[in-house]
Short mmCIF file of C-alpha atoms and ligand atoms in Angstrom, two decimals:
data_model
loop_
_atom_site.label_atom_id
_atom_site.label_comp_id
_atom_site.label_asym_id
_atom_site.label_seq_id
_atom_site.Cartn_x
_atom_site.Cartn_y
_atom_site.Cartn_z
CA MET W 23 60.24 159.00 76.16
CA ALA W 24 63.45 157.41 74.99
CA ASP W 25 63.60 155.59 71.69
CA ALA W 26 63.32 151.77 71.78
CA VAL W 27 66.72 150.16 71.67
CA SER W 28 67.48 147.75 68.89
CA ILE W 29 70.22 145.13 69.38
CA VAL W 30 72.18 143.59 66.49
CA ASN W 31 74.93 140.97 66.91
CA VAL W 32 77.90 141.71 64.72
CA GLY W 33 80.03 138.93 66.23
CA TYR W 34 82.37 136.49 64.47
CA ARG W 35 84.64 133.60 65.38
CA SER W 36 82.59 132.45 68.40
CA ALA W 37 82.43 135.88 70.00
CA ASN W 38 79.40 138.19 70.17
CA PHE W 39 79.70 141.89 69.58
CA TRP W 40 76.54 143.97 69.95
CA VAL W 41 75.45 147.14 68.26
CA LEU W 42 72.84 148.94 70.35
CA SER W 43 70.89 151.62 68.53
CA ALA W 44 68.52 154.23 69.91
CA GLY W 45 67.37 156.51 67.16
CA ARG W 46 70.61 157.67 65.46
CA SER W 47 72.77 156.89 68.46
CA ARG W 48 74.81 153.71 68.26
CA LEU W 49 76.81 151.98 70.96
CA LEU W 50 79.05 148.98 70.34
CA VAL W 51 79.41 146.54 73.23
CA ASP W 52 82.61 144.56 72.84
CA LEU W 53 85.03 145.51 70.20
CA GLY W 54 86.26 142.65 68.07
CA TRP W 55 89.18 140.30 68.02
CA ALA W 56 92.72 141.61 68.07
CA GLY W 57 94.07 142.20 64.55
CA MET W 58 90.69 141.37 62.96
CA PHE W 59 89.13 144.75 62.31
CA GLY W 60 88.48 143.70 58.70
CA ALA W 61 86.18 140.90 59.90
CA LEU W 62 84.32 143.22 62.24
CA ASP W 63 83.85 145.80 59.48
CA ALA W 64 82.58 143.11 57.15
CA GLU W 65 79.99 142.05 59.74
CA LEU W 66 78.94 145.65 60.25
CA ARG W 67 78.47 146.08 56.46
CA ARG W 68 76.50 142.83 56.29
CA LYS W 69 74.13 144.25 58.92
CA ASP W 70 73.95 147.69 57.15
CA ILE W 71 75.68 149.51 59.94
CA PRO W 72 78.34 151.93 58.68
CA VAL W 73 81.28 151.91 61.07
CA GLY W 74 81.29 155.66 61.07
CA GLU W 75 77.90 155.69 62.79
CA ILE W 76 79.26 153.99 65.87
CA GLY W 77 79.64 156.92 68.18
CA HIS W 78 80.64 155.12 71.31
CA GLY W 79 82.01 151.72 72.29
CA LEU W 80 82.51 149.77 75.50
CA ALA W 81 84.55 146.66 76.21
CA THR W 82 83.07 144.48 78.94
CA HIS W 83 86.68 143.66 79.78
CA TYR W 84 90.12 143.91 78.22
CA HIS W 85 90.74 140.50 76.71
CA ILE W 86 91.85 140.18 73.09
CA ASP W 87 88.48 138.68 71.97
CA HIS W 88 86.48 141.54 73.49
CA ALA W 89 88.54 144.72 73.09
CA GLY W 90 90.82 143.77 70.21
CA CYS W 91 89.73 146.39 67.69
CA ALA W 92 89.22 149.24 70.15
CA GLN W 93 91.89 151.47 68.71
CA ASP W 94 90.93 150.62 65.06
CA LEU W 95 87.42 151.74 65.91
CA LYS W 96 88.68 154.89 67.63
CA GLN W 97 90.58 155.74 64.49
CA ARG W 98 87.24 155.64 62.68
CA GLY W 99 85.53 158.03 65.10
CA MET W 100 84.34 155.86 67.97
CA ARG W 101 84.76 157.26 71.48
CA LEU W 102 85.91 154.52 73.82
CA ILE W 103 84.06 154.42 77.17
CA VAL W 104 86.27 153.16 80.00
CA THR W 105 85.40 152.81 83.66
CA PRO W 106 88.01 153.48 86.29
CA GLU W 107 88.00 149.80 87.12
CA GLN W 108 89.23 149.04 83.61
CA VAL W 109 92.03 151.55 83.13
CA ALA W 110 94.86 149.38 84.44
CA ALA W 111 93.78 146.36 82.41
CA ILE W 112 94.16 148.08 79.03
CA PRO W 113 97.95 147.97 78.66
CA ARG W 114 98.02 144.42 80.13
CA MET W 115 96.01 143.13 77.16
CA LYS W 116 99.19 143.06 75.06
CA ASP W 117 100.76 140.51 77.48
CA VAL W 118 98.83 137.62 75.97
CA LEU W 119 99.50 138.41 72.31
CA LYS W 120 101.63 135.93 70.44
CA PRO W 121 104.86 137.28 68.88
CA GLY W 122 103.97 138.97 65.60
CA GLN W 123 100.20 138.81 66.22
CA PRO W 124 98.66 141.91 64.69
CA TYR W 125 97.09 144.34 67.12
CA THR W 126 96.54 148.10 67.27
CA ASP W 127 97.65 149.36 70.69
CA ILE W 128 94.98 151.25 72.61
CA ALA W 129 95.97 154.87 73.36
CA LEU W 130 95.21 155.74 76.97
CA ASP W 131 94.98 159.50 76.84
CA ASP W 132 91.89 160.05 74.76
CA ASN W 133 89.27 157.69 76.23
CA VAL W 134 86.06 158.74 77.94
CA ILE W 135 86.40 157.80 81.60
CA VAL W 136 82.94 157.16 83.02
CA PRO W 137 82.68 156.28 86.70
CA ILE W 138 80.09 153.58 87.35
CA ALA W 139 78.09 155.93 89.56
CA GLU W 140 77.75 158.39 86.71
CA SER W 141 77.01 155.82 84.03
CA ARG W 142 73.24 156.17 84.08
CA ARG W 143 73.45 159.89 83.38
CA PHE W 144 76.12 159.35 80.71
CA LEU W 145 74.11 156.65 78.86
CA ALA W 146 70.93 158.72 79.06
CA ALA W 147 72.71 161.51 77.22
CA LEU W 148 73.43 158.98 74.47
CA GLY W 149 69.75 157.94 74.39
CA PHE W 150 70.05 154.69 76.35
CA GLU W 151 68.24 153.98 79.59
CA GLY W 152 70.46 151.81 81.70
CA GLN W 153 73.64 151.67 83.70
CA LEU W 154 77.08 150.12 83.95
CA VAL W 155 77.61 147.55 86.68
CA HIS W 156 80.97 146.36 87.95
CA THR W 157 80.74 142.54 87.70
CA PRO W 158 84.15 140.98 88.59
CA GLY W 159 84.58 137.24 88.62
CA HIS W 160 85.99 136.39 85.17
CA SER W 161 88.36 139.33 85.54
CA ASP W 162 88.62 142.26 87.91
CA ASP W 163 87.98 144.75 85.16
CA SER W 164 84.67 143.15 84.00
CA VAL W 165 81.81 145.56 83.57
CA SER W 166 78.23 144.72 82.46
CA LEU W 167 75.84 146.99 80.65
CA LEU W 168 72.32 146.67 82.03
CA LEU W 169 69.47 148.23 80.15
CA GLU W 170 66.24 149.36 81.77
CA SER W 171 64.52 146.59 79.73
CA GLY W 172 66.32 143.95 81.76
CA GLU W 173 68.67 143.07 78.92
CA VAL W 174 72.22 142.77 80.22
CA PHE W 175 75.57 142.47 78.41
CA THR W 176 77.82 140.43 80.63
CA GLY W 177 80.92 139.66 78.57
CA ASP W 178 82.54 136.57 80.14
CA LEU W 179 81.00 136.71 83.53
CA THR W 180 81.23 133.03 84.47
CA HIS W 181 78.06 130.94 84.46
CA PRO W 182 77.46 129.81 88.04
CA GLN W 183 77.61 126.15 86.92
CA LEU W 184 81.15 126.72 85.56
CA MET W 185 82.71 128.82 88.26
CA THR W 186 85.66 127.59 90.27
CA GLU W 187 85.47 127.38 94.01
CA LYS W 188 88.07 130.16 94.33
CA ALA W 189 85.98 132.58 92.26
CA ALA W 190 82.56 131.43 93.48
CA ALA W 191 81.92 134.23 96.00
CA VAL W 192 82.86 136.99 93.58
CA VAL W 193 80.98 135.50 90.59
CA THR W 194 77.86 134.84 92.65
CA ALA W 195 77.94 138.38 94.06
CA SER W 196 78.12 139.78 90.51
CA TRP W 197 75.16 137.74 89.30
CA THR W 198 73.17 138.66 92.43
CA ARG W 199 73.96 142.36 91.92
CA LEU W 200 72.69 142.16 88.33
CA ARG W 201 69.53 140.29 89.34
CA ASP W 202 68.80 142.78 92.12
CA LEU W 203 69.12 145.60 89.63
CA GLY W 204 66.55 143.99 87.34
CA ALA W 205 68.57 141.94 84.83
CA ARG W 206 66.47 139.34 83.08
CA THR W 207 68.02 138.44 79.69
CA VAL W 208 71.70 137.77 79.27
CA HIS W 209 73.65 138.74 76.15
CA ALA W 210 77.00 137.03 76.90
CA GLY W 211 80.22 137.38 75.07
CA HIS W 212 79.92 133.82 73.71
CA GLY W 213 76.88 131.67 73.05
CA PRO W 214 73.20 132.38 72.58
CA VAL W 215 71.02 135.00 74.28
CA ARG W 216 69.66 133.32 77.45
CA PRO W 217 67.73 133.99 80.65
CA MET W 218 69.50 134.97 83.84
CA PRO W 219 70.99 131.92 85.53
CA ALA W 220 69.67 130.76 88.88
CA THR W 221 72.42 131.86 91.26
CA ALA W 222 73.51 129.85 94.20
CA GLY W 223 73.69 131.25 97.64
CA PRO W 224 71.50 133.67 99.63
CA ASN W 225 69.42 136.18 97.82
ZN1 ZN E 324 87.62 137.16 78.80
#
């Protein structure tokens, strides 16, 4: 049987970053604010998690408050998990940086590309029972990590009460997909841990 998964929030500045640990295996979900690796490292130290123990990391999507320290973490030994849906979004992250804003550019040639369909097997090899789920709505490259326990890491997937009419169909479909796959408890990129929202529309 797989080890129980512990979940520790190492977030700062209104964003949540989650360290999932199963035995000695650690996976970081969302990767810090651009140019603020020092703050992320300080949070990790405060929670007694040496950065060098983070073997793998995943960004729910490539915005500067979710994937900002990806390359800084890679330089300290983390392997970056990327799904094919995310590849094109990585270089575009730079487009929203202000002039002179510090940021370590993410290399594209050394990431671990994990197709969604193979994610269950990939995660199992790391000691985690679960899967990646493509959950567009906030952005096309948004991916959620759903654990077998029903705990799901959704990044910025829009709450149904806040979605625009334009995005409603896509957002609702993403929440429905997660619910159908067994999601129960939401660890979002911002705000407290909460239950799955009641989604509008047909089941
Ligand atoms: Zn975002």
